[in-house]
Amino acid sequence: MKKLSVLFAAVMMVVSVGMAKAQKIATLDVIGVLNAMPEKKKADTDLKAFLDTKQAEIKKKADAGQAKVKQYTEEAPKKTADENKAREAELAKMQEEIQQMNDKAQKDFVAKQDAAYEPIEKKLNDAVSKVAKANGYDYIMDANSAAFVFKGGPDATAAVKKELGVQ
């Protein structure tokens, strides 16, 4: 029994020493920092312009297709079966082209977005690492995360923004 109480006391000392050296945890408003970065604002503007251009091209092609559908529908009773069949094939081809344009635009947008955001993410991650090391943080957690468990530690958002030179 005496050995058990000595073991219990030793375990309690180890646990209390471990708790005394608590890990430093900070939170960071990642979205707020990203939205304050001029590089992100420029990337967002460029991506919106790219997307608007692609959507306009697709709309133009779709509008032309709709005009042909209307025209062919009105003229169908006056045309032969072979002519109507050829027109249906033409419309199907046009619809396929529109779908291909849409698919290509989506792939191009994702590639452009990845290329635009990669250096921004690297810059943010470098700043977070520098702030964490400078302030002795063991962890910096995203304050916007749905899986966020703890939000009582110091907030590193201001320090990261300062490191990036943004407000």
Tab-separated table of C-alpha atoms in Angstrom:
chain	number	residue	atom	x	y	z
A	1	MET	CA	0.000	0.000	0.000
A	2	LYS	CA	2.859	2.345	0.865
A	3	LYS	CA	4.474	1.665	-2.542
A	4	LEU	CA	1.182	2.470	-4.267
A	5	SER	CA	0.863	5.843	-2.527
A	6	VAL	CA	4.497	6.693	-3.397
A	7	LEU	CA	3.822	5.761	-7.044
A	8	PHE	CA	0.646	7.872	-7.010
A	9	ALA	CA	2.562	10.858	-5.608
A	10	ALA	CA	5.259	10.462	-8.267
A	11	VAL	CA	2.651	10.332	-11.038
A	12	MET	CA	0.941	13.447	-9.685
A	13	MET	CA	4.257	15.330	-9.612
A	14	VAL	CA	4.969	14.418	-13.255
A	15	VAL	CA	1.466	15.486	-14.299
A	16	SER	CA	1.672	18.776	-12.405
A	17	VAL	CA	5.110	19.562	-13.893
A	18	GLY	CA	3.732	18.793	-17.354
A	19	MET	CA	0.795	21.112	-16.773
A	20	ALA	CA	3.075	23.865	-15.516
A	21	LYS	CA	4.827	23.876	-18.886
A	22	ALA	CA	1.616	24.463	-20.816
A	23	GLN	CA	1.849	24.915	-24.535
A	24	LYS	CA	1.317	28.407	-25.854
A	25	ILE	CA	-1.600	28.521	-28.239
A	26	ALA	CA	-2.745	31.517	-30.244
A	27	THR	CA	-5.634	32.108	-32.604
A	28	LEU	CA	-5.482	33.740	-36.011
A	29	ASP	CA	-8.231	35.197	-38.181
A	30	VAL	CA	-6.875	33.735	-41.433
A	31	ILE	CA	-9.713	35.099	-43.571
A	32	GLY	CA	-9.302	38.590	-42.091
A	33	VAL	CA	-5.556	38.550	-42.762
A	34	LEU	CA	-5.995	37.257	-46.320
A	35	ASN	CA	-8.654	39.864	-47.093
A	36	ALA	CA	-6.318	42.612	-45.848
A	37	MET	CA	-3.474	41.536	-48.156
A	38	PRO	CA	-3.227	43.668	-51.337
A	39	GLU	CA	-1.955	40.638	-53.270
A	40	LYS	CA	-5.169	38.761	-52.464
A	41	LYS	CA	-7.332	41.717	-53.445
A	42	LYS	CA	-5.527	41.977	-56.797
A	43	ALA	CA	-5.774	38.215	-57.375
A	44	ASP	CA	-9.510	38.299	-56.614
A	45	THR	CA	-10.019	41.182	-59.054
A	46	ASP	CA	-8.011	39.449	-61.785
A	47	LEU	CA	-9.868	36.179	-61.283
A	48	LYS	CA	-13.254	37.913	-61.388
A	49	ALA	CA	-12.311	39.643	-64.659
A	50	PHE	CA	-11.144	36.323	-66.124
A	51	LEU	CA	-14.353	34.590	-65.062
A	52	ASP	CA	-16.543	37.418	-66.398
A	53	THR	CA	-14.779	37.238	-69.782
A	54	LYS	CA	-15.252	33.462	-70.029
A	55	GLN	CA	-18.898	33.703	-68.988
A	56	ALA	CA	-19.523	36.393	-71.613
A	57	GLU	CA	-18.009	34.174	-74.325
A	58	ILE	CA	-20.171	31.239	-73.272
A	59	LYS	CA	-23.310	33.429	-73.070
A	60	LYS	CA	-22.661	34.786	-76.563
A	61	LYS	CA	-22.390	31.255	-77.950
A	62	ALA	CA	-25.489	30.124	-76.012
A	63	ASP	CA	-27.508	33.115	-77.224
A	64	ALA	CA	-26.538	32.320	-80.818
A	65	GLY	CA	-27.638	28.734	-80.209
A	66	GLN	CA	-30.982	29.867	-78.805
A	67	ALA	CA	-31.553	32.082	-81.846
A	68	LYS	CA	-30.886	29.109	-84.140
A	69	VAL	CA	-33.207	26.877	-82.121
A	70	LYS	CA	-35.987	29.452	-82.481
A	71	GLN	CA	-35.322	29.907	-86.180
A	72	TYR	CA	-35.158	26.169	-86.878
A	73	THR	CA	-38.307	25.517	-84.821
A	74	GLU	CA	-40.260	28.095	-86.819
A	75	GLU	CA	-38.944	26.810	-90.161
A	76	ALA	CA	-39.226	23.093	-89.361
A	77	PRO	CA	-42.701	22.554	-90.887
A	78	LYS	CA	-41.483	24.054	-94.192
A	79	LYS	CA	-38.329	21.907	-94.382
A	80	THR	CA	-37.794	18.313	-95.418
A	81	ALA	CA	-37.100	15.556	-92.933
A	82	ASP	CA	-33.460	15.376	-94.058
A	83	GLU	CA	-32.994	19.136	-93.594
A	84	ASN	CA	-34.566	18.990	-90.110
A	85	LYS	CA	-32.355	16.043	-89.198
A	86	ALA	CA	-29.250	17.947	-90.333
A	87	ARG	CA	-30.369	20.976	-88.332
A	88	GLU	CA	-30.886	18.825	-85.229
A	89	ALA	CA	-27.350	17.472	-85.626
A	90	GLU	CA	-26.038	21.030	-85.994
A	91	LEU	CA	-27.832	22.105	-82.808
A	92	ALA	CA	-26.532	19.058	-80.920
A	93	LYS	CA	-22.998	19.892	-82.063
A	94	MET	CA	-23.445	23.504	-80.946
A	95	GLN	CA	-24.719	22.340	-77.537
A	96	GLU	CA	-21.677	20.075	-77.194
A	97	GLU	CA	-19.364	22.976	-78.077
A	98	ILE	CA	-21.001	25.148	-75.409
A	99	GLN	CA	-20.540	22.367	-72.831
A	100	GLN	CA	-16.882	21.970	-73.836
A	101	MET	CA	-16.360	25.735	-73.534
A	102	ASN	CA	-17.904	25.648	-70.073
A	103	ASP	CA	-15.740	22.711	-68.954
A	104	LYS	CA	-12.575	24.345	-70.315
A	105	ALA	CA	-13.432	27.658	-68.646
A	106	GLN	CA	-13.851	25.898	-65.287
A	107	LYS	CA	-10.525	24.063	-65.642
A	108	ASP	CA	-8.753	27.257	-66.731
A	109	PHE	CA	-10.255	29.169	-63.798
A	110	VAL	CA	-9.119	26.565	-61.255
A	111	ALA	CA	-5.602	26.539	-62.739
A	112	LYS	CA	-5.447	30.347	-62.735
A	113	GLN	CA	-6.787	30.476	-59.164
A	114	ASP	CA	-4.198	27.956	-57.946
A	115	ALA	CA	-1.385	29.895	-59.632
A	116	ALA	CA	-2.618	33.213	-58.208
A	117	TYR	CA	-3.129	32.031	-54.624
A	118	GLU	CA	-0.027	29.845	-54.227
A	119	PRO	CA	2.440	32.712	-53.582
A	120	ILE	CA	-0.084	34.436	-51.295
A	121	GLU	CA	-0.474	31.289	-49.195
A	122	LYS	CA	3.293	30.863	-49.029
A	123	LYS	CA	3.752	34.464	-47.872
A	124	LEU	CA	1.059	34.033	-45.204
A	125	ASN	CA	2.499	30.724	-43.988
A	126	ASP	CA	5.996	32.230	-43.775
A	127	ALA	CA	4.660	35.170	-41.739
A	128	VAL	CA	2.717	32.852	-39.413
A	129	SER	CA	5.816	30.719	-38.858
A	130	LYS	CA	7.934	33.787	-38.121
A	131	VAL	CA	5.369	35.191	-35.651
A	132	ALA	CA	4.965	31.800	-33.956
A	133	LYS	CA	8.705	31.438	-33.461
A	134	ALA	CA	9.154	35.050	-32.321
A	135	ASN	CA	6.368	34.789	-29.721
A	136	GLY	CA	7.030	31.214	-28.641
A	137	TYR	CA	3.666	29.849	-29.806
A	138	ASP	CA	3.483	26.084	-30.026
A	139	TYR	CA	0.275	26.264	-32.068
A	140	ILE	CA	-1.662	28.935	-33.926
A	141	MET	CA	-5.186	27.856	-34.733
A	142	ASP	CA	-7.523	29.349	-37.301
A	143	ALA	CA	-10.222	31.281	-35.432
A	144	ASN	CA	-12.694	30.603	-38.280
A	145	SER	CA	-12.338	26.818	-38.309
A	146	ALA	CA	-15.407	24.737	-37.616
A	147	ALA	CA	-13.215	22.193	-35.815
A	148	PHE	CA	-11.873	24.878	-33.491
A	149	VAL	CA	-11.699	23.607	-29.939
A	150	PHE	CA	-9.918	26.302	-27.929
A	151	LYS	CA	-10.219	30.067	-28.250
A	152	GLY	CA	-8.772	31.502	-25.098
A	153	GLY	CA	-5.165	31.975	-26.082
A	154	PRO	CA	-3.533	35.115	-27.404
A	155	ASP	CA	-4.638	36.341	-30.832
A	156	ALA	CA	-1.777	36.427	-33.342
A	157	THR	CA	-3.757	38.213	-36.085
A	158	ALA	CA	-2.279	41.657	-35.385
A	159	ALA	CA	1.283	40.307	-35.271
A	160	VAL	CA	0.854	38.440	-38.585
A	161	LYS	CA	-0.685	41.509	-40.235
A	162	LYS	CA	2.214	43.605	-38.940
A	163	GLU	CA	4.710	41.077	-40.305
A	164	LEU	CA	2.991	41.271	-43.705
A	165	GLY	CA	2.725	45.048	-43.572
A	166	VAL	CA	-1.075	45.067	-43.961
A	167	GLN	CA	-3.851	46.498	-41.828
